[in-house]
Amino acid sequence: MPHLNFDHAAALSSDVRADFDKAVEALVPIVVGWQEAPLPHFNLPAKTDDLPAMRALAEKMAAAFTRIVVLGTGGSSLGAQVLAQIHGWGTPSGQRSGPQLIFADNLDATSLGELLAPDAISTTGFLVVSKSGSTAETMMQLCCVLPALETAGCDAAHHIAGICGAGDVPLRRLADQYGLYLLDHEADIGGRFAVLSNVGLLPAQLAGCDVDLIRAGAANVMAELNSGDVAAHAAVHPAVQGAALQYAHMQAGRMVSVLMPYADRFDRLTFWFRQLWAESLGKSGGGSLPANALGPVDQHSQVQLYLDGPDDKLFTLITHPTRAEGPSVPASFGADPALAFMAKRTIGDLVDAEARATLHTLIEHERPVRHIEVVNTHEEVVGGLLMHFMLETIMTAALMGIDAFDQPAVEHGKLKAKQYMLDMAG
């Protein structure tokens, strides 16, 4: 597969081989069936008719504001964060271009209050994202933003745009009342699977990303699945084999799936995966716990557990070539014996060495580990990774016999929260 190389040899331990083979066999007819009735998610990589409206809105907002606050939670924010991070958002070096992006995805009284400070709100744009148009946290934020803009003498129609599903819902009613511009949310795609739609791509454009390349990377993954002899290709496709691995290890009692990339620009990918995996698979008393980590930093917080704790995890490490990359240590530091190994080496050299050390140490400790090696951290690669993990999740749900696209338990909690809010008035 272009730009992505999957090696799962060290994850195929003898205790899962039979279940793995059965799972692959079970998935092949499902993939073949998708040729006749593809899921709507599979059409997004080739879609182009939604791009002009996205680009126009992104250009308008970027020209008008020095910072843009994205109001949305869960899948309405995490995918966009993954894409924005391609160009440095959320890393120590910072966002490389465009207005400052702020994802207010966690509801917090202090944080939102400071974001709405009068001295900054006049140069702030707001992008409100909610498929339902009634997400409690997002609507609460919007209902605080509107009076804050009014107090500052700002026109809400100039400062706020959004993405929303169809119907007579609160967000659309407020948009009509205040003249807010809304793009349509994809009708058949839920938030956590919506990263390749305007939900992810509009903020990505604000961060300076080439969204055509993002979708091209996803299209490469789908093309590999759908080309030629589909049944033959499906049996060896990384998403099919990845889902079979995940399911087989769950059957063997490994109920934790660890995703650990060695790149700052893949950090938010792990948080996006965490929601995708947990909310899609955690149903009817079953599921697998997603654990996100980041290398090398989490070698100092989690690897002790990985190596010497319970054998209840399947590991996925993501690396990209870093040797000879970044600042280097002058030879003079080699005079200190404790620093000699660093002399004339780069930051990327140490990242490479530590990633390989973690991979090989996990293997030596007989921990199942899959290695995904990518060529870089750019748009096409990230688009491919996103498509891969969505496919892997959907296929794992199929093996478990559950619906990957609903979240019934979450809905129960939402109803209780609303009732508790109403009780406060009494």
XYZ file of C-alpha atoms in Angstrom, residues 11-336:
326
model
C 1.382 -10.180 16.625
C 0.445 -13.586 15.235
C 1.248 -15.661 18.283
C 0.316 -19.338 18.291
C -2.613 -18.790 20.665
C -4.450 -16.600 18.148
C -3.528 -18.085 14.771
C -6.629 -20.260 14.396
C -9.029 -17.465 15.401
C -7.175 -15.049 13.111
C -7.590 -17.331 10.094
C -11.292 -17.849 10.848
C -11.817 -14.096 11.217
C -10.151 -13.338 7.874
C -12.317 -16.001 6.247
C -15.438 -14.456 7.800
C -14.554 -10.930 6.653
C -13.893 -11.716 2.984
C -17.579 -12.168 2.002
C -18.468 -9.014 3.947
C -15.945 -7.009 1.920
C -17.187 -8.602 -1.312
C -20.730 -7.615 -0.336
C -19.637 -4.009 0.055
C -18.949 -3.906 -3.682
C -22.690 -4.107 -4.301
C -23.793 -2.038 -1.303
C -20.948 0.207 -0.107
C -21.290 2.052 3.159
C -21.586 5.846 2.706
C -18.247 6.254 4.506
C -16.506 4.554 1.591
C -17.609 7.222 -0.902
C -16.069 10.197 0.904
C -12.478 9.771 -0.375
C -13.622 10.274 -3.982
C -16.046 13.113 -3.233
C -15.248 16.553 -4.687
C -18.519 18.488 -4.963
C -18.368 19.603 -1.325
C -14.901 21.141 -1.570
C -15.729 24.557 -3.144
C -18.075 25.559 -0.296
C -15.527 24.412 2.284
C -12.705 26.330 0.632
C -14.779 29.490 0.305
C -15.726 29.458 3.984
C -12.184 28.647 5.097
C -10.759 31.505 3.038
C -13.373 33.935 4.358
C -12.759 33.021 8.000
C -8.970 32.981 7.651
C -9.028 36.468 6.152
C -11.346 37.874 8.819
C -9.960 36.511 12.106
C -6.673 36.055 13.931
C -8.046 33.083 15.861
C -10.860 30.624 15.256
C -12.529 28.624 18.018
C -14.058 25.305 16.989
C -17.074 24.504 19.157
C -17.738 20.777 18.959
C -17.043 17.695 21.006
C -16.056 14.092 20.348
C -16.173 13.229 16.667
C -17.097 16.823 15.846
C -13.620 17.885 16.955
C -11.107 15.045 17.321
C -10.780 14.230 13.622
C -10.197 17.876 12.796
C -7.494 17.989 15.468
C -5.736 15.032 13.826
C -5.639 16.892 10.525
C -4.655 20.258 12.005
C -1.728 18.551 13.718
C -0.222 17.701 10.315
C 0.882 21.336 10.153
C 1.979 21.618 13.754
C -1.158 22.511 15.681
C -0.970 21.018 19.170
C 2.781 20.322 18.996
C 5.574 22.166 20.842
C 6.599 23.982 17.659
C 3.062 25.252 17.082
C 0.787 25.754 14.096
C 2.752 26.819 11.027
C 0.194 28.951 9.199
C -3.293 30.404 9.252
C -5.295 31.870 12.125
C -4.740 30.381 15.566
C -6.999 27.342 15.903
C -8.542 26.569 19.286
C -10.598 23.398 19.747
C -12.901 23.994 22.712
C -13.927 20.343 22.784
C -14.101 19.918 26.547
C -16.714 21.956 28.370
C -15.023 23.982 31.102
C -16.334 27.117 32.789
C -12.967 28.822 33.267
C -11.638 28.048 29.797
C -14.708 29.287 27.942
C -14.926 32.376 30.105
C -11.353 33.303 29.194
C -11.938 32.583 25.498
C -14.825 35.059 25.518
C -12.822 37.880 27.101
C -13.892 41.216 25.541
C -10.361 42.209 24.522
C -10.025 39.260 22.088
C -13.506 38.366 20.919
C -13.648 41.020 18.190
C -10.919 39.196 16.233
C -12.258 35.700 16.957
C -14.327 33.541 14.648
C -16.373 30.562 15.803
C -17.070 27.329 13.932
C -19.922 25.366 15.545
C -20.084 21.655 14.677
C -22.935 19.345 15.667
C -24.587 16.733 13.475
C -27.646 16.531 15.722
C -27.795 20.295 16.089
C -28.611 19.761 19.741
C -25.392 18.545 21.398
C -25.726 19.875 24.952
C -22.120 21.001 25.453
C -21.871 22.645 22.038
C -25.218 24.406 22.262
C -24.377 25.625 25.779
C -21.173 27.138 24.405
C -22.963 28.765 21.483
C -25.628 30.222 23.760
C -22.820 31.878 25.745
C -20.915 33.062 22.659
C -23.913 34.878 21.185
C -24.454 37.324 24.088
C -20.692 37.781 24.489
C -20.465 38.932 20.871
C -23.462 41.219 21.354
C -21.885 42.784 24.445
C -18.707 43.444 22.455
C -20.699 45.073 19.654
C -19.913 42.274 17.189
C -22.231 40.869 14.525
C -22.865 37.177 15.167
C -23.494 36.516 11.469
C -19.963 37.732 10.715
C -18.261 35.828 13.528
C -20.060 32.459 13.549
C -20.455 29.687 10.975
C -21.283 26.048 11.473
C -21.819 22.499 10.276
C -25.122 20.832 11.137
C -27.421 18.001 10.114
C -30.832 18.581 8.602
C -34.072 19.109 10.485
C -35.813 21.458 12.859
C -33.055 21.459 15.481
C -31.771 24.129 17.891
C -28.620 24.964 15.934
C -30.560 25.566 12.731
C -33.168 27.617 14.569
C -30.457 29.825 16.064
C -28.801 30.086 12.658
C -32.063 31.364 11.186
C -32.536 33.804 14.053
C -29.013 35.264 13.897
C -28.250 34.821 10.197
C -25.475 32.274 10.708
C -24.052 30.448 7.694
C -24.239 26.643 7.941
C -22.766 23.850 5.865
C -24.665 20.567 5.797
C -23.286 17.651 7.797
C -23.158 14.368 5.857
C -26.557 12.824 6.532
C -25.507 9.167 6.737
C -22.198 9.528 8.572
C -21.890 9.930 12.334
C -19.410 12.254 13.987
C -16.648 9.808 14.882
C -16.547 8.573 11.267
C -16.865 12.072 9.746
C -13.209 13.129 9.651
C -13.034 12.961 5.831
C -16.106 15.196 5.491
C -16.333 18.947 6.055
C -16.243 18.229 9.813
C -12.550 17.406 9.525
C -11.567 19.061 6.267
C -12.793 22.611 6.945
C -10.617 23.053 10.062
C -7.820 21.264 8.192
C -7.952 23.934 5.490
C -7.805 26.641 8.144
C -4.608 24.971 9.408
C -3.067 25.025 5.922
C -3.633 21.390 4.919
C -4.089 20.140 1.351
C -7.429 18.369 1.724
C -7.188 16.796 -1.726
C -4.143 14.860 -0.529
C -5.920 13.807 2.664
C -8.725 12.269 0.652
C -6.240 10.817 -1.851
C -4.535 8.930 0.966
C -7.869 7.503 2.070
C -8.724 6.640 -1.535
C -5.498 4.629 -1.828
C -6.612 2.430 1.070
C -10.027 1.868 -0.505
C -8.521 1.175 -3.938
C -6.319 -1.530 -2.454
C -9.443 -3.148 -1.006
C -11.633 -2.865 -4.099
C -9.340 -3.505 -7.055
C -9.077 -6.663 -9.165
C -10.025 -9.913 -7.472
C -11.734 -8.410 -4.434
C -11.868 -11.643 -2.465
C -8.153 -12.253 -2.961
C -7.229 -8.674 -2.117
C -9.485 -8.621 0.935
C -7.766 -11.610 2.511
C -4.421 -9.802 2.603
C -5.637 -6.220 3.072
C -4.153 -4.578 6.198
C -7.575 -3.524 7.513
C -8.984 -7.047 7.187
C -5.918 -8.552 8.802
C -5.888 -5.821 11.449
C -9.511 -6.477 12.400
C -8.852 -10.217 12.456
C -5.852 -9.636 14.730
C -7.817 -7.442 17.098
C -10.677 -9.935 17.274
C -8.409 -12.958 17.711
C -6.528 -11.328 20.571
C -9.811 -10.353 22.215
C -10.804 -14.016 22.036
C -7.493 -14.852 23.729
C -8.263 -12.445 26.583
C -6.222 -9.453 25.415
C -8.878 -6.804 25.866
C -6.638 -3.720 25.615
C -5.567 -2.267 22.259
C -2.583 0.084 22.576
C -1.845 2.593 19.813
C 1.605 4.185 20.183
C 3.041 6.378 17.414
C 6.523 7.863 17.551
C 5.723 11.368 16.286
C 4.259 14.483 17.876
C 2.158 14.955 14.749
C 0.353 11.669 15.387
C -0.547 12.467 19.004
C -4.153 13.482 18.331
C -4.560 10.466 16.055
C -4.425 8.332 19.187
C -7.193 10.339 20.874
C -9.362 10.133 17.754
C -8.762 6.360 17.630
C -9.609 6.069 21.314
C -13.108 7.443 20.765
C -13.618 5.573 17.489
C -12.669 2.219 19.008
C -14.388 2.602 22.389
C -17.680 4.055 21.207
C -17.999 1.716 18.233
C -17.161 -1.555 20.002
C -18.061 -1.158 23.680
C -21.539 -2.671 23.618
C -23.615 -5.488 25.086
C -21.004 -6.325 27.696
C -18.212 -6.677 25.145
C -15.517 -4.531 23.642
C -11.850 -3.732 23.783
C -10.292 -0.908 25.799
C -8.277 1.522 23.641
C -5.121 2.844 25.312
C -3.352 5.732 23.641
C 0.343 6.409 24.125
C 3.009 8.571 22.471
C 6.633 7.702 21.898
C 9.200 8.259 23.107
C 7.670 10.125 26.084
C 5.416 7.304 27.276
C 8.355 4.944 27.520
C 8.758 6.752 30.851
C 5.164 6.185 31.952
C 3.703 3.034 30.428
C 6.333 0.692 28.964
C 7.139 -0.786 32.392
C 3.517 -1.972 32.519
C 3.609 -3.146 28.912
C 6.660 -5.348 29.505
C 6.206 -6.539 33.086
C 2.466 -6.254 33.639
C -0.339 -8.569 32.547
C -0.317 -10.018 29.031
C -3.684 -8.466 28.187
C -2.709 -6.043 25.412
C -2.240 -5.937 21.655
C 0.244 -3.235 20.660
C 0.320 -1.163 17.486
C 3.432 0.979 17.002
C 3.562 3.607 14.251
C 6.936 4.928 13.111
C 8.322 6.997 10.271
C 11.921 7.539 9.106
C 13.655 9.969 11.463
C 17.333 9.044 11.200
C 19.539 12.067 10.441
C 16.560 14.383 11.030
C 16.491 17.411 13.332
C 19.167 19.197 15.367
C 22.420 17.329 15.981
C 24.761 17.104 18.963
C 28.256 18.537 18.298
C 31.140 16.063 18.447
C 32.708 17.942 21.368
C 30.061 16.558 23.744
C 31.502 13.107 23.147
C 34.326 13.976 25.545
C 31.951 13.066 28.366
